PDB file of C-alpha atoms and ligand atoms in Angstrom:
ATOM      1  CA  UNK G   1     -23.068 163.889 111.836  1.00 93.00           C
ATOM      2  CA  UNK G   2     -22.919 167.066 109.637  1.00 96.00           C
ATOM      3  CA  UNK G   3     -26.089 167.541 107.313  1.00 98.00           C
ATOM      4  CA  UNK G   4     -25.730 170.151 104.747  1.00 98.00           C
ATOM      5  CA  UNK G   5     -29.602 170.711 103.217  1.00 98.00           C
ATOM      6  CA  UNK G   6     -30.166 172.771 100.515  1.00 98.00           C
ATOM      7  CA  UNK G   7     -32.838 175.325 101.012  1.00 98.00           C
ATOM      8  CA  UNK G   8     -34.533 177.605  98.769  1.00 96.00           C
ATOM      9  CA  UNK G   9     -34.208 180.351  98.466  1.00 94.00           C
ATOM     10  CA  UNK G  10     -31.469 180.597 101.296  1.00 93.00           C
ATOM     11  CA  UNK G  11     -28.641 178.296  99.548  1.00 97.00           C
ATOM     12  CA  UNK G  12     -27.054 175.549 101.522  1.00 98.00           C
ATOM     13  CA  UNK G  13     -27.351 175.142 105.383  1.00 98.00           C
ATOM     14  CA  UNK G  14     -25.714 173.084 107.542  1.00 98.00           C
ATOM     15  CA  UNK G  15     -26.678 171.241 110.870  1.00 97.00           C
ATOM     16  CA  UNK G  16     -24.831 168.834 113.240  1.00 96.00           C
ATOM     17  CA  UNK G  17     -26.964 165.979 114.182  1.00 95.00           C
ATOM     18  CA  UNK G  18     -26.819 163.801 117.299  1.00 91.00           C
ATOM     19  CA  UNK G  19     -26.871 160.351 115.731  1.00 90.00           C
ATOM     20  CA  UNK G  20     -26.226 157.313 117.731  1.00 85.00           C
ATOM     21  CA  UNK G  21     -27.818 154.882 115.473  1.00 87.00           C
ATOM     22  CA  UNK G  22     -28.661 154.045 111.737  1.00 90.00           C
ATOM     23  CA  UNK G  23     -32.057 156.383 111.028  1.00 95.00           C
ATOM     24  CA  UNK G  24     -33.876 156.636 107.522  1.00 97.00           C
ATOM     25  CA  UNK G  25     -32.831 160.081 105.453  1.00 98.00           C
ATOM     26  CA  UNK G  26     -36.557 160.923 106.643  1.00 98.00           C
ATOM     27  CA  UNK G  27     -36.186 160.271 110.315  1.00 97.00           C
ATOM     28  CA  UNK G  28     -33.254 162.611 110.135  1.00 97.00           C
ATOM     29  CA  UNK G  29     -35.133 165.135 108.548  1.00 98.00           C
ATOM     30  CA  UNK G  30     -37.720 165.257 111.329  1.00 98.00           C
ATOM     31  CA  UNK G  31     -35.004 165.234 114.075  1.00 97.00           C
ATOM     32  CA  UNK G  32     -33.364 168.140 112.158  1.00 98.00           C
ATOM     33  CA  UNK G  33     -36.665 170.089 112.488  1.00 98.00           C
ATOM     34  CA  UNK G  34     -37.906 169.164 115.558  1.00 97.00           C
ATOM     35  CA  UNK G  35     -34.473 169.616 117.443  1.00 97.00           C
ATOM     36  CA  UNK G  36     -32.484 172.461 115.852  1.00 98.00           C
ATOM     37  CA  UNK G  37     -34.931 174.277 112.906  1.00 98.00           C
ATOM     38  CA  UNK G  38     -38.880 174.125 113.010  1.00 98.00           C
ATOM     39  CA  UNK G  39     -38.873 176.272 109.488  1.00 98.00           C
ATOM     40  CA  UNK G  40     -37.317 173.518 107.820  1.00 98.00           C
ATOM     41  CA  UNK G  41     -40.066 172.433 104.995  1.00 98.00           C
ATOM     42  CA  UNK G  42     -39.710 168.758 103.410  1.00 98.00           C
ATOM     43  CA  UNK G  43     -43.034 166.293 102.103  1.00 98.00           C
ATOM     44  CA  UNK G  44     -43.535 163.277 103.598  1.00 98.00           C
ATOM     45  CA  UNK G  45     -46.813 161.341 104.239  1.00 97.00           C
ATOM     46  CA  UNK G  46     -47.040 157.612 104.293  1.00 98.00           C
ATOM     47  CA  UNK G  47     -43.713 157.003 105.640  1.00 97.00           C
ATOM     48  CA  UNK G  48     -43.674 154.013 104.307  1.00 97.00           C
ATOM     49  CA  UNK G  49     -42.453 154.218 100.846  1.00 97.00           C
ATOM     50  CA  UNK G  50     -45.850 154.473  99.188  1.00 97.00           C
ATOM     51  CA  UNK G  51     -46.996 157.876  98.577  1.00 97.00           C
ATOM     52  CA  UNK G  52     -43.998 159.075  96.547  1.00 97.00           C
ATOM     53  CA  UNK G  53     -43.801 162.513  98.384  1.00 97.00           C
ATOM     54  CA  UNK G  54     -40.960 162.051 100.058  1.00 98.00           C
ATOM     55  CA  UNK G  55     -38.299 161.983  96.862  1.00 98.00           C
ATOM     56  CA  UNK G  56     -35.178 164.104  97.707  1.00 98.00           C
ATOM     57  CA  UNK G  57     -31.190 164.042  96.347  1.00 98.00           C
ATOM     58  CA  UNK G  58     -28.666 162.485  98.551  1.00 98.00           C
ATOM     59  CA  UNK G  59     -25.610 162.682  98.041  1.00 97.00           C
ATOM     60  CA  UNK G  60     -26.816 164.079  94.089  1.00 97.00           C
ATOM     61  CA  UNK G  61     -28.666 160.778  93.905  1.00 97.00           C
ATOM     62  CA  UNK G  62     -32.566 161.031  93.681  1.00 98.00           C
ATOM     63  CA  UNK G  63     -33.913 158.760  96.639  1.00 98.00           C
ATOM     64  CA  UNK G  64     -37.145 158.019  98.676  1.00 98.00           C
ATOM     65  CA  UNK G  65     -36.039 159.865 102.207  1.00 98.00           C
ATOM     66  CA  UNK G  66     -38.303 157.537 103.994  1.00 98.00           C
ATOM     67  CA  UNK G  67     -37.027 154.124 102.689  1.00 98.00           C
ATOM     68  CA  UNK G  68     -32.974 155.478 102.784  1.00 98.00           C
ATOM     69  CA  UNK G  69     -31.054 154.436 105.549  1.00 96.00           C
ATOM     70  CA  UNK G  70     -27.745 156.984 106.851  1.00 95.00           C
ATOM     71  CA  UNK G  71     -25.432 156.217 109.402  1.00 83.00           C
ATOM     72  CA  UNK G  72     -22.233 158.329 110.324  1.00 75.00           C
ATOM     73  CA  UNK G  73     -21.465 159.717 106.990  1.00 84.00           C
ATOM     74  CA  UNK G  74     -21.515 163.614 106.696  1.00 92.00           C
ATOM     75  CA  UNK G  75     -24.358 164.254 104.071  1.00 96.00           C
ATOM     76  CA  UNK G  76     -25.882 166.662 101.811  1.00 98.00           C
ATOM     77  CA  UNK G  77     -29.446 166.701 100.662  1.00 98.00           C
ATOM     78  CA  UNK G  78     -31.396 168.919  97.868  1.00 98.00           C
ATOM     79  CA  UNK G  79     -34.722 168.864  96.414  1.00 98.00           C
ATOM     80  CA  UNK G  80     -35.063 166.442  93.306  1.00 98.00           C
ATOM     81  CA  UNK G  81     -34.102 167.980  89.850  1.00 97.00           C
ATOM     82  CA  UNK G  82     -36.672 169.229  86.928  1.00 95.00           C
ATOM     83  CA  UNK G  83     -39.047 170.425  88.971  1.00 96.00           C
ATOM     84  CA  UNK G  84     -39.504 174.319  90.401  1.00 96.00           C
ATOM     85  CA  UNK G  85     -39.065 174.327  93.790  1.00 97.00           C
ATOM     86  CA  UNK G  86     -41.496 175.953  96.562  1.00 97.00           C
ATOM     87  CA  UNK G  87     -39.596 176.054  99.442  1.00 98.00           C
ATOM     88  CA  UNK G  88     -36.456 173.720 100.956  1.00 98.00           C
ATOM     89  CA  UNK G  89     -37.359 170.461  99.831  1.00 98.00           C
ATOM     90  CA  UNK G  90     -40.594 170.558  98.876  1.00 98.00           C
ATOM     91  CA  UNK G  91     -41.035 170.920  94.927  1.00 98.00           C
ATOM     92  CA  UNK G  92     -44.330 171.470  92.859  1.00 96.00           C
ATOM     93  CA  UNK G  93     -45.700 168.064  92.337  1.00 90.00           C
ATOM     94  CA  UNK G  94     -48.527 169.149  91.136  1.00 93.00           C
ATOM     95  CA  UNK G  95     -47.746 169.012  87.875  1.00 92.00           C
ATOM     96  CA  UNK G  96     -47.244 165.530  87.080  1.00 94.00           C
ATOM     97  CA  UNK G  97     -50.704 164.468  87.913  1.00 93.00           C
ATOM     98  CA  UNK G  98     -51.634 167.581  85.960  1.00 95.00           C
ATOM     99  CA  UNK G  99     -49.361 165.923  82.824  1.00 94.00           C
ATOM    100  CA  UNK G 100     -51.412 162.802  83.029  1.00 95.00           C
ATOM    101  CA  UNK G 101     -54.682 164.697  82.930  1.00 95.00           C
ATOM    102  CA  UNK G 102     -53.454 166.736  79.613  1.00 94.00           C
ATOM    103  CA  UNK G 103     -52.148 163.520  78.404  1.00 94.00           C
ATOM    104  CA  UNK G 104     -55.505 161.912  79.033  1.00 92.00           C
ATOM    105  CA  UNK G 105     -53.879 158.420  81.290  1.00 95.00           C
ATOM    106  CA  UNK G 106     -56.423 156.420  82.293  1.00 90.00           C
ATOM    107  CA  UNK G 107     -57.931 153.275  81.992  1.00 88.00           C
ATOM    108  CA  UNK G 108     -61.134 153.884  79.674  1.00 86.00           C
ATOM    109  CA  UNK G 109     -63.437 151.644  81.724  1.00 83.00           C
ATOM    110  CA  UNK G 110     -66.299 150.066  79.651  1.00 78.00           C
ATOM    111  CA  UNK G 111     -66.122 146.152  79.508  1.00 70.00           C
ATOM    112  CA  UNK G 112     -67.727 144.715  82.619  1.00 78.00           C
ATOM    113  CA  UNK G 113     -67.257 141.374  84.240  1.00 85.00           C
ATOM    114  CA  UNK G 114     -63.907 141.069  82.791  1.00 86.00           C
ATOM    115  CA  UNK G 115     -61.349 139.207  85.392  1.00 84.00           C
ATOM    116  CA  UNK G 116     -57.817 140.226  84.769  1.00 83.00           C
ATOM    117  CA  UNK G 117     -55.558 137.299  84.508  1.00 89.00           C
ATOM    118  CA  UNK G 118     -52.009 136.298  86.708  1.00 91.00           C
ATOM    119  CA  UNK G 119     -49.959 136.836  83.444  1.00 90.00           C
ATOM    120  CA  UNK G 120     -51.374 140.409  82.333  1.00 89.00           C
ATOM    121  CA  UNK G 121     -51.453 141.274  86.955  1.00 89.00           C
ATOM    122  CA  UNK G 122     -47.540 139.769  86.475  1.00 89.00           C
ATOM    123  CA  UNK G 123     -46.765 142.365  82.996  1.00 89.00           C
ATOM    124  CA  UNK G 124     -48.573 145.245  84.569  1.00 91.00           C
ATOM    125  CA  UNK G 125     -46.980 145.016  88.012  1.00 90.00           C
ATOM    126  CA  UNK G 126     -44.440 147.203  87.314  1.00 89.00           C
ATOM    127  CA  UNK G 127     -46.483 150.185  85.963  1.00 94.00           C
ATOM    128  CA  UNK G 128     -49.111 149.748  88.670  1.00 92.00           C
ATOM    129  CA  UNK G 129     -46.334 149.893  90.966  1.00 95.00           C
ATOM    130  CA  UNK G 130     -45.467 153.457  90.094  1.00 96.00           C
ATOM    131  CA  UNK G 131     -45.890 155.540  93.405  1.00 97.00           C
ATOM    132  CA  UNK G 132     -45.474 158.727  91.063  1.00 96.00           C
ATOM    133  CA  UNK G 133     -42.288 160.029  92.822  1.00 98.00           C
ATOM    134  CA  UNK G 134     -41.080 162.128  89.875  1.00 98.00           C
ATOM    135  CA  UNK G 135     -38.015 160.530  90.318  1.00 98.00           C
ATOM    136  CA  UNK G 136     -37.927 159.045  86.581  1.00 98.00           C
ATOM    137  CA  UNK G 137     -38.746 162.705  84.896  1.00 98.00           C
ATOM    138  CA  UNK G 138     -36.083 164.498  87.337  1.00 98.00           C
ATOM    139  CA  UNK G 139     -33.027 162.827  85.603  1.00 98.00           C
ATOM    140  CA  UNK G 140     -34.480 162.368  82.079  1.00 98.00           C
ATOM    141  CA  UNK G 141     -32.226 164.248  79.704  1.00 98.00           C
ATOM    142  CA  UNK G 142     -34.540 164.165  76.970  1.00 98.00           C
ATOM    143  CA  UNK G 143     -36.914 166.160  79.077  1.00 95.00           C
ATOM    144  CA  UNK G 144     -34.807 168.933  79.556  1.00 91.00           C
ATOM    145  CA  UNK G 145     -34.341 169.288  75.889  1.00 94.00           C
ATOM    146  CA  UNK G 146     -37.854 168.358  73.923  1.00 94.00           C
ATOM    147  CA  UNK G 147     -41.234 169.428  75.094  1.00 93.00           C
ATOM    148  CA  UNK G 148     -42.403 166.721  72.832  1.00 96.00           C
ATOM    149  CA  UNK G 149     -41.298 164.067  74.824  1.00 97.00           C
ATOM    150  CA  UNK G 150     -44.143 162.304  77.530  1.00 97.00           C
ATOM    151  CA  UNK G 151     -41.054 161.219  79.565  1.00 97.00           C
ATOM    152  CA  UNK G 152     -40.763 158.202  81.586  1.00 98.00           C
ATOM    153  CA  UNK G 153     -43.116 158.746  84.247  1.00 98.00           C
ATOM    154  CA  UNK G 154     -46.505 159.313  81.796  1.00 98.00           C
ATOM    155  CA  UNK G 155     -44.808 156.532  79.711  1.00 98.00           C
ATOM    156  CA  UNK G 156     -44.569 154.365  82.601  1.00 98.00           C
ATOM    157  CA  UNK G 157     -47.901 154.875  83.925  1.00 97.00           C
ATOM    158  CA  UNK G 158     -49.789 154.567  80.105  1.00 97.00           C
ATOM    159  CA  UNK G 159     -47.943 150.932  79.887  1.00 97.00           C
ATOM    160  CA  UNK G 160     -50.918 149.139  82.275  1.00 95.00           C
ATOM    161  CA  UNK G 161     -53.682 150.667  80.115  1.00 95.00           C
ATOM    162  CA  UNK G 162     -52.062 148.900  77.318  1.00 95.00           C
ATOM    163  CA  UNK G 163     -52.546 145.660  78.418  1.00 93.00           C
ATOM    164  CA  UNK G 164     -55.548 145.571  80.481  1.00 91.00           C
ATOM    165  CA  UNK G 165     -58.423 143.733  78.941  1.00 89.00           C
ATOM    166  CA  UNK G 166     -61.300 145.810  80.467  1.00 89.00           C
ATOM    167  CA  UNK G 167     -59.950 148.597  78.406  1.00 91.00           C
ATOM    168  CA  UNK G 168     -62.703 149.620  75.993  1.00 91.00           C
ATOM    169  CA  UNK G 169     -60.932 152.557  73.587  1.00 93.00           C
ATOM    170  CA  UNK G 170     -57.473 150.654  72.854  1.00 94.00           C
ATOM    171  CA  UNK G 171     -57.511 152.748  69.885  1.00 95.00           C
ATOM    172  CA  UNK G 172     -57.269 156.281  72.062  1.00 95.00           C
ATOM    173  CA  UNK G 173     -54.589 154.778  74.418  1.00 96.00           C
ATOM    174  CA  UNK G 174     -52.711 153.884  71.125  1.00 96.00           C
ATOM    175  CA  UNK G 175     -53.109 157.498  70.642  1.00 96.00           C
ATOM    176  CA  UNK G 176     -52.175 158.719  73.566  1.00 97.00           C
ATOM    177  CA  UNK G 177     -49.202 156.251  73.505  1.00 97.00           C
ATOM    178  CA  UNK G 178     -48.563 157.864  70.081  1.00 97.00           C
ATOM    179  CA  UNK G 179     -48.425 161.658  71.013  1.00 97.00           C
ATOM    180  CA  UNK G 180     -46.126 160.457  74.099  1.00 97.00           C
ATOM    181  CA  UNK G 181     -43.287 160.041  71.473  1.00 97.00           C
ATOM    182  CA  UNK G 182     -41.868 157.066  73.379  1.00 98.00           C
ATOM    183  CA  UNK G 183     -39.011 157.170  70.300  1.00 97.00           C
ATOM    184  CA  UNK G 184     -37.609 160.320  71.839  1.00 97.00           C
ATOM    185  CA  UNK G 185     -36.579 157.835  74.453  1.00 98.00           C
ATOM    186  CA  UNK G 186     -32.326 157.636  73.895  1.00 97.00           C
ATOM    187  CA  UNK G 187     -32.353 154.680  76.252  1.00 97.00           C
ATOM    188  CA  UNK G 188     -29.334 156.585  78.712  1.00 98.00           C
ATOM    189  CA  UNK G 189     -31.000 154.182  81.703  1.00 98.00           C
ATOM    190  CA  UNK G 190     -31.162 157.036  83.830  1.00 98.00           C
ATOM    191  CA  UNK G 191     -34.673 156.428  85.082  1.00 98.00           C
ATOM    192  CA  UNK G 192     -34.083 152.548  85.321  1.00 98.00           C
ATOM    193  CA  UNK G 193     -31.540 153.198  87.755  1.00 98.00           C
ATOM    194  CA  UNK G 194     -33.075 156.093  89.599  1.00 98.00           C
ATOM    195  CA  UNK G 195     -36.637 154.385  89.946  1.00 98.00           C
ATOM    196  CA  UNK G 196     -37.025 153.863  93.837  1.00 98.00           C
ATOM    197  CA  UNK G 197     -39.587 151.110  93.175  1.00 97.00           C
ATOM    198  CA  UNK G 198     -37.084 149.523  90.927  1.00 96.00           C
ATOM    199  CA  UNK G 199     -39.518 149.448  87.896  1.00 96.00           C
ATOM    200  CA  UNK G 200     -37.188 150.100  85.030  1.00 96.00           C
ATOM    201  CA  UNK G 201     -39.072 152.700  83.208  1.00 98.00           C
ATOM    202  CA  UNK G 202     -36.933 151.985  80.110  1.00 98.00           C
ATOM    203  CA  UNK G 203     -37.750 148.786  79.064  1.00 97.00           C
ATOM    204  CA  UNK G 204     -41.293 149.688  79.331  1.00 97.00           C
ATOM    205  CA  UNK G 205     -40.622 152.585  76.646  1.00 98.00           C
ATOM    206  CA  UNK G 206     -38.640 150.068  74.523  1.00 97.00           C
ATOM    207  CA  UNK G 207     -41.770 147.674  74.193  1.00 97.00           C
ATOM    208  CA  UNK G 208     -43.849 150.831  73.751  1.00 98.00           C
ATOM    209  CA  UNK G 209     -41.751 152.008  71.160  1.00 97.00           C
ATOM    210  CA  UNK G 210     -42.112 148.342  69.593  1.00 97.00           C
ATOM    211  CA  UNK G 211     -45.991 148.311  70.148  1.00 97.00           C
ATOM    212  CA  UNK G 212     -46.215 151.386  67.720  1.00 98.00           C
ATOM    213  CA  UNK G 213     -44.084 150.055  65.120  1.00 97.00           C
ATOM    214  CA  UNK G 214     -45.751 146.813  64.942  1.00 96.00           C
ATOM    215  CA  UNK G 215     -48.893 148.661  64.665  1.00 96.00           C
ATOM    216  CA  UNK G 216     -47.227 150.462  61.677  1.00 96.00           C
ATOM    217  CA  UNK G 217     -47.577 154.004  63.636  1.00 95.00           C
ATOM    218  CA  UNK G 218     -44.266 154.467  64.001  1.00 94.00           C
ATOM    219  CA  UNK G 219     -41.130 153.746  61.523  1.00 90.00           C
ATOM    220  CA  UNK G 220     -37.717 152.972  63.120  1.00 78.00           C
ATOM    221  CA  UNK G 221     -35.370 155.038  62.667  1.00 68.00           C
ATOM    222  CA  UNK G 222     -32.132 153.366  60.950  1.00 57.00           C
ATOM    223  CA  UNK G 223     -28.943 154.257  62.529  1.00 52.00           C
ATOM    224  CA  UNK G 224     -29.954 156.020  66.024  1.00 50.00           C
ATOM    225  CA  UNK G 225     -31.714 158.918  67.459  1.00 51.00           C
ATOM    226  CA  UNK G 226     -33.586 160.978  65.828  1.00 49.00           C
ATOM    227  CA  UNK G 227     -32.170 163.990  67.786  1.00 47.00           C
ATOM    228  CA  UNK G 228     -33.162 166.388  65.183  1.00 44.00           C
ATOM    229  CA  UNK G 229     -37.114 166.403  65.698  1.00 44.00           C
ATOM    230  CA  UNK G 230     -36.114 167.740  69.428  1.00 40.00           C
TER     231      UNK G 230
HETATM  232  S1  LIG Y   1     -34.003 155.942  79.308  1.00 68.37           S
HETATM  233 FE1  LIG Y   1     -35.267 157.354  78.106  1.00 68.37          FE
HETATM  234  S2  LIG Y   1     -36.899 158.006  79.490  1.00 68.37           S
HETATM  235 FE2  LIG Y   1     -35.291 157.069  80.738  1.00 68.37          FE
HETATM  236  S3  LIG Y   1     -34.037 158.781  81.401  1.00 68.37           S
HETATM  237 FE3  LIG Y   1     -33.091 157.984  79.536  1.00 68.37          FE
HETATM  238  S4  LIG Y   1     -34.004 159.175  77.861  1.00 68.37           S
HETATM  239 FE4  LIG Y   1     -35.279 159.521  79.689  1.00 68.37          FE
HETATM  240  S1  LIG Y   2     -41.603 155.074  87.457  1.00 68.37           S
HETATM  241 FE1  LIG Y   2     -40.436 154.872  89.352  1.00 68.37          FE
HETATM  242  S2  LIG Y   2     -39.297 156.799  89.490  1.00 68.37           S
HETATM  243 FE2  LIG Y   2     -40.924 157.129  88.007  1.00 68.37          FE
HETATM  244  S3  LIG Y   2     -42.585 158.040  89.177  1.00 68.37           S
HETATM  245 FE3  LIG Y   2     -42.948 155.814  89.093  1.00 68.37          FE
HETATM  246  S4  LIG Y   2     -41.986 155.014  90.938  1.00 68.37           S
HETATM  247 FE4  LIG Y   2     -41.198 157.070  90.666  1.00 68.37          FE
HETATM  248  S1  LIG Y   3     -43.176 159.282 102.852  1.00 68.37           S
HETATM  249 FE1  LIG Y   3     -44.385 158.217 101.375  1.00 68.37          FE
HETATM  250  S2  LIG Y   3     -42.902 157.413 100.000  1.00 68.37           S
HETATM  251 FE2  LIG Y   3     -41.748 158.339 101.552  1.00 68.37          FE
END
């Protein structure tokens, strides 16, 4: 099959591939570089659809290269969108845990002895799910145009902290939550349908956005976006 990888900063390269049965996107990666280009640079460490490194476009769709099957079909793959790339595939990840850090995401640990029950494990599942892939942030429109914006991977990963009783500062995740701007959200469902983990990032920002305005921090805007704070 015919592989046509993007590389940086050399432009697009293409490979023909021996492929006599169905192999992951990742698989083919490694055949590529161990059979026709050792220089080739992609991330990849768990395999196994856990560590989140392995997030490339097929096809222009963002996907986890280890959990992707390809068969015959000619292909092209690229790094993921949004994020400056350091070589081939591989893209600065870096920053994301570096935006949760800023954005101070973490569970404020204080209360003791607290057991966490099925229903909050069952809401929470979803945002403890989050393999932090980038995936979410590297189709968000809204990124690309407001710096304001948390975007859907912080907002994604805040929503646990929310809920979890052994929190013991609700007030500075409410904070945090606040300076997120989950309202900059326009709802496009580009990260629901791009999460690999399936986690729908959206509807987490929706109830987010909700949480604030029942907590009077945030007034709904009538009529729309508010596209003019950007
Ligand atoms: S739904 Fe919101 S967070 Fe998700 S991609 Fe669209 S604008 Fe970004
Ligand atoms: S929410 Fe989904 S797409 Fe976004 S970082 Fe987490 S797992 Fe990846
Ligand atoms: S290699 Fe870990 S998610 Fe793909």
């Amino acid at each position: 099959m015919k592989v046509r990888i993007k590389r940086h900063p050399k432009g697009v390269e293409e490979f023909e591939v021996e492929v006599s049965q169905k192999i992951t996107l990742l698989e083919l990666l490694y055949k590529v570089k161990e059979e026709l280009d050792p220089t080739l640079a992609f991330r990849s460490m768990c395999r196994a659809g856990i560590c989140g490194t392995c997030a490339v476009k097929l096809n222009g769709k963002p996907v986890l290269a280890c959990s992707t099957w390809v068969s015959g079909e000619d292909i092209l793959v690229e790094p993921i969108d949004r994020f400056s790339v350091i070589k081939d595939l591989v893209v600065e990840n870096e920053s994301m845990e570096k935006k949760l850090k800023v954005a101070k995401i973490w569970l404020r640990v204080g209360k003791e002895g607290i057991s966490l029950h099925e229903e909050v494990n069952r809401k929470t599942s979803r945002s403890w799910d989050c393999i932090l892939c980038g995936v979410c942030d590297s189709v968000c429109p809204v990124l690309s145009e407001s710096e304001l914006f948390g975007g859907p991977l912080s907002l994604t990963r805040l929503y646990k902290y929310l809920h979890d009783p052994r929190n013991m500062d609700y007030e500075a995740t409410l904070k945090t939550l606040q300076n997120l701007k989950p309202e900059l959200c326009t709802h496009c469902m580009n990260c629901s349908y791009a999460c690999p983990k399936r986690l729908m990032p959206e509807g987490l920002i929706r109830e987010e956005e909700n949480l604030l305005v029942e907590k009077g921090l945030l007034q709904r805007q009538v009529g729309g976006f508010d596209f003019l704070s950007f």
